Amino acid sequence: MSSSTQKNNLFHRFDGVLWGNPVLALGLGVPFAVIATVSMRSAAVLAAAMLCTAVPVFLVASLCARYIPQWLRAVVYSLVSAAALIPLRALLFSLFPAVFDTLGVYYALMALNPAVMIPALSHRVTGEKPGFALLNALCYSLGFALVLFGIALIREPVGSGTIWGHPVEIPFQLAPAQYPFFGFILLGYFAAVYQFLERLFVLVARKRGRFLKNSKKSRREEEKIPDSGSQKEQKKKLTWFKRNQEEQAEEQTGHNDTEGITKKQLDK
Amino acid sequence: MKEFIPISKAHKTPKRSLTNRKPLILLSKDSSNAMMGDVVIAMLPLLVMACYFYGTRPLMVALWSVAACKLADSVCCLIARHKLMLGDLSPMVTGLVIAMLLPASVPYYIPVAAGLFAILVVKQPFGGTGNNLFNPAAAGFAFAAVCWPQTIFRYPQPMERMEAAGPVTVRLLEGSAYTLKLGGIPSIDWQELLLGNFAGPMGATHILVMATCLIFLLARKTADWRIPLGFISVAAVFSFFFARIPTSPLNSIYFELFSGSVIFTAIYMVTDPVTAPKTGWGRFVYGGLAGLLTMLFRYYGGFEQGGMFAVLVCNALSFSLDRCFISAKESVRRVYGELVNAKK
Amino acid sequence: MDFFMDFILLAMTAITLENAIFTRALGIGKTVFTVHRGRQILVYGGMVTVITMLSSMAGYWMTGLMTSLGWASSYRSIIYLVGMAAIYAACHFAIGLLPKRISSRANGYLSLATFNCAVLGSVMLSAMQSYSFAQYMGFGFGTGVGFTAAYWLVVEGHKRTELSTLPRAFRGFPAMVLYIGIMSLAFYGLSGHQLPL
């Protein structure tokens, strides 16, 4: 594996935090981001619930999915998720008793959180090693928490004039910030900003890619590959040349290892 | 008699779909701006009447609203790197419609907030002028109604002048729509009701003036006659058969249509060419549906006025109505063509 | 007659005032952005309605049982999920008896239609409000029908936005969420107050 692909894998290992965020990029967990983010405490409770459900479900998916029939997986994951929520509720109730009145049924609905169920049912988690599944669970939970806290950080002070239950001085207050439509609009803007930043990142990455292309071009010039008309033809020739390289190297060395052999060396 | 297309040629006829039609608002820069100009002209008499009844304050409310809409629109155009069209009248229309629905005593931050919501949430994210899915003015007023219901639905009495600057010290009253909601009969005679000489939205109570403006808009072909006709007729029929006040059915129609902002909604909000359907029958059904939903929102909704919410729901349905009627028309044409062929 | 009136009243409430998507954001997931055709929407919505009604029936019985046994409310969600799992298994086997062409498609939607926040949410909200059997069924039916209607509206809005030139940052998911938010504002006009969660 070359160093660039290693780097890619490392980068994509943390999918779910920013890149591939479950709420903003994949559109999962919208009910919780919209309805239940009326305060920072409720966002914290839901983030904890997400972590406590994602970890066991993803581990079960990575370890046991091949033993569970396809049609039964959703059942198993939802029951595991619901079972994980029961002890957590007992713990969180002692810390934030009033929050559960605010959350209503949404705490229990975390058992069917699409941000956990959909990735668990997809190939993203099924068949992964347990370590990577755990990392996925942590990344998705962190990404989910970031969005929830971001929305709650706006809704709570604007809606009720408090942050984490402590009163703050706000120039204006808008009680309907606690209503669902406000949550939807805020989430829509968050997703738009996310999309804008994602596109900016891709553009910057492409420009860096162009720089790498130039260095590849200079290497090609060294290897004296004839420069003919279209890019497609060039690519075809390069592919042919690489295949030819490999075949020749096999004949010479008796095994398939052409790393570092240039055309000059083959000519020799 | 119309020539029906035989089945052999049907497949050669280009399918009429919404993508083939140019949206009405985008026919040409001149025609879209001319339409907006007509709507602005049609609202100026309402502003004049509001200033006559309430002093200079309605003018300031309208100016704040229009300024907020124009500024938000311009900033969004700059951010999106579009050509800044200072002569674009659509934000002005949005601002004026919002202002006309508000009471003259409203604090200035409310029309500003409503205008900003209309442009930043409803109009620009969906592509700007000519592309919005929802009526920005209806959404802006709905936002203001939800956020400040105590302020939006309390009105000063006409002829109690208010200054443009300084606090509002006049007595504020509940509107006649609120009286109807409680099951009472407003104590307003028919002359006052027609002239708008009662507590209500500053631009939505002058029935005679609005009727004249409607004739102007219809003559200029800025508004399609089918939409207000469908709206008013269904609203009238509904209030005739389901009167909620202890009076004759005709009186019920009279009070239900002329109190609140029902007529204003029928003339200025539902007829928005961008959000209304483009087919003839679609417009008629759209108007009727908007009328029905307005009355349902007024009767059973949480607010005394429901026109703006009904308009938003109908905006979501206008595209489906167009598709429905286009496909129905094409299938009727195809079936008739087959029948004609079979007869031959 | 009382049963019928309660059923109709709660059904209308669940379709309009307490619409699953527009007032409680239940059921908004990946399917909203992948299922686009009219028939698919009807099939998916129909399955959600059937599953919700069956779950409501089971939920009514299970709530009564848990109340009589004095179980804490924190165990309710897992008990309801067990009931939903049983209904899911029964539906899976029932669909398996259909021709393969139909069963393969239906099974694709069955897990999404069953393990859906709207279904569990409907059962839990009915339990919270201590509804009668007729009210449970009416609320379940209304949740399913209201979900289907709202889903169809969202898909129609998505098709409409495809005809417009949206700013790049708002294309796709952001525009759809804003669309749902504006519809939520419109539906708020019906209730006029914040609904209990």
Coordinates of C-alpha atoms in Angstrom, one line a residue, chain A residues 6-179:
Chain A
Q6 CA -2.5 5.0 3.7
K7 CA -3.0 8.7 4.3
N8 CA -6.5 8.4 2.7
N9 CA -7.4 5.5 4.9
L10 CA -6.3 7.3 8.0
F11 CA -8.3 10.4 7.0
H12 CA -11.4 8.4 6.2
R13 CA -11.0 6.5 9.5
F14 CA -12.4 9.6 11.3
D15 CA -15.4 9.8 9.0
G16 CA -18.4 10.9 10.9
V17 CA -16.9 13.7 13.0
L18 CA -16.8 16.4 10.3
W19 CA -16.3 14.6 7.0
G20 CA -19.4 12.4 6.5
N21 CA -21.2 13.9 9.5
P22 CA -24.3 11.7 10.2
V23 CA -26.7 14.6 10.5
L24 CA -25.3 17.2 8.1
A25 CA -23.9 15.0 5.4
L26 CA -26.0 11.8 5.6
G27 CA -29.3 13.4 6.9
L28 CA -29.7 10.9 9.7
G29 CA -31.0 11.7 13.2
V30 CA -32.9 14.8 12.1
P31 CA -35.8 14.4 14.7
F32 CA -33.3 14.7 17.6
A33 CA -31.4 17.6 16.0
V34 CA -34.6 19.5 15.4
I35 CA -37.0 18.8 18.2
A36 CA -34.9 17.9 21.2
T37 CA -32.2 20.6 21.0
V38 CA -34.1 23.2 23.0
S39 CA -31.4 23.3 25.7
M40 CA -27.7 22.3 26.0
R41 CA -28.6 19.8 28.7
S42 CA -31.0 17.9 26.5
A43 CA -28.4 17.9 23.8
A44 CA -25.9 16.5 26.2
V45 CA -28.3 13.8 27.3
L46 CA -29.0 12.8 23.7
A47 CA -25.3 12.8 22.8
A48 CA -24.6 10.5 25.7
A49 CA -27.5 8.3 24.6
M50 CA -26.0 8.2 21.1
L51 CA -22.7 7.1 22.4
C52 CA -24.2 4.4 24.6
T53 CA -26.3 3.0 21.8
A54 CA -23.7 3.3 19.0
V55 CA -20.9 1.5 20.7
P56 CA -22.8 -1.7 21.5
V57 CA -24.7 -1.8 18.3
F58 CA -21.6 -1.2 16.1
L59 CA -19.7 -3.9 18.0
V60 CA -22.6 -6.3 17.6
A61 CA -22.7 -5.5 13.9
S62 CA -19.0 -6.0 13.4
L63 CA -18.8 -9.2 15.4
C64 CA -22.1 -11.0 15.0
A65 CA -23.6 -9.7 11.7
R66 CA -22.5 -12.7 9.7
Y67 CA -24.3 -15.0 12.2
I68 CA -27.6 -13.0 12.1
P69 CA -29.9 -13.3 9.0
Q70 CA -30.2 -10.1 7.1
W71 CA -33.9 -9.6 7.9
L72 CA -33.3 -10.0 11.6
R73 CA -30.5 -7.6 12.0
A74 CA -32.7 -4.5 12.5
V75 CA -34.5 -6.3 15.3
V76 CA -31.4 -7.3 17.1
Y77 CA -29.8 -3.8 16.8
S78 CA -32.9 -2.0 18.0
L79 CA -33.2 -4.3 21.0
V80 CA -29.6 -3.9 21.9
S81 CA -29.9 -0.1 21.6
A82 CA -33.1 0.0 23.8
A83 CA -31.4 -2.2 26.4
A84 CA -28.4 0.1 26.5
L85 CA -30.6 3.1 27.1
I86 CA -32.2 1.8 30.3
P87 CA -29.1 1.9 32.7
L88 CA -28.1 5.2 31.1
R89 CA -31.4 6.8 31.9
A90 CA -31.0 5.8 35.6
L91 CA -27.6 7.4 35.6
L92 CA -28.6 10.6 33.8
F93 CA -31.9 11.0 35.7
S94 CA -29.8 11.6 38.9
L95 CA -27.8 14.3 37.1
F96 CA -30.6 16.0 35.0
P97 CA -34.0 15.0 36.3
A98 CA -35.9 17.9 34.6
V99 CA -34.4 17.3 31.2
F100 CA -36.4 14.1 30.7
D101 CA -39.6 16.1 30.9
T102 CA -38.3 18.3 28.1
L103 CA -37.2 15.4 26.0
G104 CA -40.5 13.5 26.3
V105 CA -40.5 10.4 24.1
Y106 CA -37.4 11.5 22.2
Y107 CA -35.1 9.8 24.7
A108 CA -36.8 6.5 24.2
L109 CA -36.8 7.0 20.4
M110 CA -33.0 7.0 20.5
A111 CA -33.3 3.3 20.4
L112 CA -34.3 3.7 16.7
N113 CA -31.9 6.5 15.9
P114 CA -31.3 6.3 12.1
A115 CA -27.7 7.7 12.8
V116 CA -27.0 4.3 14.5
M117 CA -29.3 1.9 12.7
I118 CA -28.5 2.9 9.1
P119 CA -24.7 2.7 9.4
A120 CA -25.0 -0.5 11.4
L121 CA -27.1 -2.1 8.7
S122 CA -24.9 -0.9 5.9
H123 CA -21.6 -2.4 4.8
R124 CA -19.8 0.5 6.6
V125 CA -19.9 -1.4 9.9
T126 CA -20.8 -4.9 9.0
G127 CA -17.7 -6.9 8.5
E128 CA -15.4 -4.3 9.9
K129 CA -12.9 -5.2 12.6
P130 CA -14.1 -4.5 16.2
G131 CA -11.5 -1.8 16.7
F132 CA -12.6 0.1 13.6
A133 CA -16.3 -0.4 14.5
L134 CA -15.6 1.1 17.9
L135 CA -13.8 4.0 16.2
N136 CA -16.7 4.5 13.9
A137 CA -19.1 4.6 16.8
L138 CA -17.0 7.2 18.6
C139 CA -16.7 9.3 15.4
Y140 CA -20.4 9.2 14.6
S141 CA -21.3 10.0 18.2
L142 CA -18.9 12.9 18.3
G143 CA -20.2 14.2 15.0
F144 CA -23.8 13.9 16.2
A145 CA -23.0 15.6 19.5
L146 CA -21.3 18.5 17.7
V147 CA -24.4 19.2 15.6
L148 CA -26.7 18.9 18.6
F149 CA -24.6 21.2 20.7
G150 CA -24.2 23.7 17.9
I151 CA -28.0 24.0 17.4
A152 CA -28.7 24.0 21.2
L153 CA -26.1 26.8 21.6
I154 CA -28.3 29.0 19.5
R155 CA -31.8 27.9 20.5
E156 CA -31.4 27.9 24.3
P157 CA -30.2 31.5 24.8
V158 CA -32.5 32.9 22.1
G159 CA -35.5 30.8 23.2
S160 CA -35.3 30.9 27.0
G161 CA -32.4 33.3 27.8
T162 CA -30.3 30.7 29.4
I163 CA -27.1 28.6 28.7
W164 CA -26.9 25.3 30.4
G165 CA -29.8 26.5 32.6
H166 CA -27.9 29.6 33.8
P167 CA -29.5 33.0 32.8
V168 CA -27.6 35.1 30.4
E169 CA -28.0 38.6 29.0
I170 CA -29.4 38.4 25.5
P171 CA -30.3 41.5 23.5
F172 CA -33.5 39.9 22.2
Q173 CA -35.5 36.8 23.0
L174 CA -37.7 34.8 20.7
A175 CA -39.8 32.1 22.4
P176 CA -40.6 30.4 19.1
A177 CA -36.9 29.4 18.9
Q178 CA -38.1 26.4 20.9
Y179 CA -40.6 25.4 18.3

